[in-house]
Amino acid sequence: MTEDRYLGCLVGHAVGDATGAPVEGLDARLIYSQFGRAIEYVANPPVETLCYTDDTQMSIGVAEVLVEFGHIDEDALATTFGNNYDPDRGYGQGARRLLHAIRDGEDWREFARTLFPGGSYGNGAAMRVAPVALRFADDPERMMQEASASARATHTHEIAIDSARLMAAAVRYALRATSLDPQAFLEHLRDLATTDEFQWQLNTACKLPLEDSYVMFGTGLEAHRSVTTALMCFAMNPESYPDTIATAIGRGGDTDTIAAMAGGISGAYLGLDAVPQELRHRFERQAKDLEYISTLARKLYSASQ
Ligand code: F2R
Ligand code: MG
Ligand code: MG
Ligand code: MG
């Protein structure tokens, strides 16, 4: 585990988010008809400035709490999410209501529990969990507990909590791997899944050829769909960051989030240099924002040693 991989993870996540964001919500056919092949889109995105979204904003919040407290303090995390809230960053509709409740001093725990039946199973818990994997990469049991805690501040549904655990485990696996066998990666995650939804998705992912199965899992906001698809995007392209996020963006749907999650795993495996300079250069106010994200990655690296 090198500092370079910590940087690759958080920068790869943020750049994946910002590169996928312009086409979030569009379907694959529309993206293809407007922009051609996804790898061409990634080589030359259709906007000059790549703006990050809630995925990055909330990951920054998780990293800030870990740096300040050394663990996930759920009250501090909720407060940080509230303080960092920027309505222009494209939050989920439930998340938006919850963040308003936090800022208004309401009982956010109760609010989170009743937001949707059983709580939210949106992918918002998984999309921001990478810093937890970086901080606790040397202690997998603790990492899983902290990942669950980081989800619970906003997402109390068991699928969302499982999604955060599994995404953290995927980042940790990539961070420590010296070579990447896609089948072993997927089997590792399948064996950690605790919900029926993830067990089904990951069992299917392990049984079928990658190219046949990755189209089956879905690209919507539900955690078990987009998180499985993100894992597949990495498993299909372990040696290439651009191919990983292009596979994510080309499928359409929740493109920012799937590219962020897959990009974070890819960066954790390949390191910072794998994230193209051209994309980093176009990242909004790149010097300031990527510098801040890099500082958080360095602090998580130091704290984890
Ligand atoms: N929301 C978006 N994008 C749409 C708008 C962006 C657009 N480009 C723009 O220009 O504004 N993106 C962000 O939201 C996702 C993360 O969502 P999160 O944080 O999990 O939010 P939420 O609201 O808790 O859940 C998302 C949706 O999932 C459905 N859902 C969740 N739990 C449910 C349950 N128990 N029962 C039924 N449905 C449930 C709801 O539709 C929620 O709104 C990321 O894509 C991020 O980028
Ligand atoms: Mg390291
Ligand atoms: Mg987003
Ligand atoms: Mg999204």
mmCIF file of C-alpha atoms in Angstrom, residues 177-282:
data_model
loop_
_atom_site.group_PDB
_atom_site.id
_atom_site.type_symbol
_atom_site.label_atom_id
_atom_site.label_comp_id
_atom_site.label_asym_id
_atom_site.label_seq_id
_atom_site.Cartn_x
_atom_site.Cartn_y
_atom_site.Cartn_z
ATOM 1 C CA ALA A 177 -3.285 -6.308 -4.806
ATOM 2 C CA THR A 178 -0.042 -6.836 -6.686
ATOM 3 C CA SER A 179 -1.876 -8.457 -9.599
ATOM 4 C CA LEU A 180 -5.582 -8.603 -10.264
ATOM 5 C CA ASP A 181 -7.529 -11.777 -11.025
ATOM 6 C CA PRO A 182 -11.089 -10.565 -11.762
ATOM 7 C CA GLN A 183 -12.662 -13.862 -10.704
ATOM 8 C CA ALA A 184 -10.855 -13.893 -7.336
ATOM 9 C CA PHE A 185 -11.835 -10.219 -6.815
ATOM 10 C CA LEU A 186 -15.529 -10.935 -7.432
ATOM 11 C CA GLU A 187 -15.509 -14.124 -5.327
ATOM 12 C CA HIS A 188 -13.927 -12.246 -2.432
ATOM 13 C CA LEU A 189 -16.768 -9.721 -2.529
ATOM 14 C CA ARG A 190 -19.458 -12.354 -3.027
ATOM 15 C CA ASP A 191 -18.254 -14.100 0.138
ATOM 16 C CA LEU A 192 -18.601 -10.857 2.117
ATOM 17 C CA ALA A 193 -22.142 -9.994 0.944
ATOM 18 C CA THR A 194 -24.799 -10.238 3.666
ATOM 19 C CA THR A 195 -28.013 -9.293 1.835
ATOM 20 C CA ASP A 196 -29.978 -11.470 -0.601
ATOM 21 C CA GLU A 197 -29.772 -8.738 -3.218
ATOM 22 C CA PHE A 198 -25.965 -8.543 -3.228
ATOM 23 C CA GLN A 199 -25.547 -12.294 -2.841
ATOM 24 C CA TRP A 200 -27.663 -12.827 -5.959
ATOM 25 C CA GLN A 201 -25.901 -10.137 -7.989
ATOM 26 C CA LEU A 202 -22.401 -11.255 -7.035
ATOM 27 C CA ASN A 203 -23.171 -14.955 -7.416
ATOM 28 C CA THR A 204 -24.325 -14.221 -10.942
ATOM 29 C CA ALA A 205 -21.241 -12.078 -11.565
ATOM 30 C CA CYS A 206 -19.008 -14.974 -10.460
ATOM 31 C CA LYS A 207 -20.783 -17.612 -12.546
ATOM 32 C CA LEU A 208 -21.105 -15.947 -15.956
ATOM 33 C CA PRO A 209 -18.423 -14.571 -18.294
ATOM 34 C CA LEU A 210 -17.742 -10.918 -17.422
ATOM 35 C CA GLU A 211 -18.876 -9.556 -20.799
ATOM 36 C CA ASP A 212 -22.157 -11.471 -20.629
ATOM 37 C CA SER A 213 -23.090 -10.623 -17.082
ATOM 38 C CA TYR A 214 -22.132 -6.995 -16.601
ATOM 39 C CA VAL A 215 -25.081 -5.756 -18.652
ATOM 40 C CA MET A 216 -27.488 -7.550 -16.286
ATOM 41 C CA PHE A 217 -27.017 -5.659 -13.072
ATOM 42 C CA GLY A 218 -28.520 -2.279 -13.854
ATOM 43 C CA THR A 219 -27.342 1.301 -13.705
ATOM 44 C CA GLY A 220 -30.017 2.889 -11.503
ATOM 45 C CA LEU A 221 -29.690 4.603 -8.135
ATOM 46 C CA GLU A 222 -30.461 1.407 -6.167
ATOM 47 C CA ALA A 223 -27.235 0.397 -4.438
ATOM 48 C CA HIS A 224 -27.224 -3.294 -5.348
ATOM 49 C CA ARG A 225 -27.548 -2.471 -9.063
ATOM 50 C CA SER A 226 -25.045 0.351 -9.598
ATOM 51 C CA VAL A 227 -22.501 -0.954 -7.083
ATOM 52 C CA THR A 228 -22.364 -4.380 -8.763
ATOM 53 C CA THR A 229 -22.022 -2.701 -12.153
ATOM 54 C CA ALA A 230 -19.157 -0.540 -10.852
ATOM 55 C CA LEU A 231 -17.337 -3.642 -9.574
ATOM 56 C CA MET A 232 -17.775 -5.244 -12.996
ATOM 57 C CA CYS A 233 -16.469 -2.165 -14.831
ATOM 58 C CA PHE A 234 -13.238 -2.488 -12.868
ATOM 59 C CA ALA A 235 -13.099 -6.302 -13.111
ATOM 60 C CA MET A 236 -13.374 -6.063 -16.912
ATOM 61 C CA ASN A 237 -10.568 -3.481 -17.203
ATOM 62 C CA PRO A 238 -8.211 -3.900 -14.253
ATOM 63 C CA GLU A 239 -5.197 -2.528 -16.123
ATOM 64 C CA SER A 240 -6.785 0.652 -17.484
ATOM 65 C CA TYR A 241 -8.406 3.571 -15.656
ATOM 66 C CA PRO A 242 -9.802 5.171 -18.876
ATOM 67 C CA ASP A 243 -11.334 1.849 -19.998
ATOM 68 C CA THR A 244 -12.807 1.322 -16.513
ATOM 69 C CA ILE A 245 -14.629 4.658 -16.441
ATOM 70 C CA ALA A 246 -15.545 4.436 -20.143
ATOM 71 C CA THR A 247 -17.254 1.104 -19.480
ATOM 72 C CA ALA A 248 -19.135 2.776 -16.619
ATOM 73 C CA ILE A 249 -20.162 5.838 -18.630
ATOM 74 C CA GLY A 250 -21.050 3.905 -21.778
ATOM 75 C CA ARG A 251 -23.729 1.906 -19.954
ATOM 76 C CA GLY A 252 -25.641 5.110 -19.178
ATOM 77 C CA GLY A 253 -27.847 5.672 -16.134
ATOM 78 C CA ASP A 254 -26.051 6.718 -12.972
ATOM 79 C CA THR A 255 -22.838 7.468 -14.871
ATOM 80 C CA ASP A 256 -21.177 9.843 -12.389
ATOM 81 C CA THR A 257 -21.615 7.476 -9.490
ATOM 82 C CA ILE A 258 -20.669 4.266 -11.298
ATOM 83 C CA ALA A 259 -17.599 5.955 -12.818
ATOM 84 C CA ALA A 260 -16.677 7.402 -9.405
ATOM 85 C CA MET A 261 -16.919 4.034 -7.636
ATOM 86 C CA ALA A 262 -15.172 2.079 -10.422
ATOM 87 C CA GLY A 263 -12.620 4.882 -10.860
ATOM 88 C CA GLY A 264 -11.786 4.892 -7.147
ATOM 89 C CA ILE A 265 -11.134 1.142 -7.192
ATOM 90 C CA SER A 266 -9.072 1.450 -10.375
ATOM 91 C CA GLY A 267 -6.995 4.318 -8.956
ATOM 92 C CA ALA A 268 -6.390 2.316 -5.758
ATOM 93 C CA TYR A 269 -4.973 -0.507 -7.860
ATOM 94 C CA LEU A 270 -3.061 1.434 -10.517
ATOM 95 C CA GLY A 271 -1.992 4.590 -8.661
ATOM 96 C CA LEU A 272 -2.265 8.271 -9.522
ATOM 97 C CA ASP A 273 -0.486 8.229 -12.890
ATOM 98 C CA ALA A 274 -3.220 5.999 -14.322
ATOM 99 C CA VAL A 275 -5.707 8.899 -14.081
ATOM 100 C CA PRO A 276 -5.182 10.854 -17.338
ATOM 101 C CA GLN A 277 -3.594 14.295 -16.980
ATOM 102 C CA GLU A 278 -6.090 15.736 -19.471
ATOM 103 C CA LEU A 279 -9.018 14.805 -17.196
ATOM 104 C CA ARG A 280 -7.227 16.024 -14.070
ATOM 105 C CA HIS A 281 -6.441 19.260 -15.884
ATOM 106 C CA ARG A 282 -10.100 19.819 -16.740
#
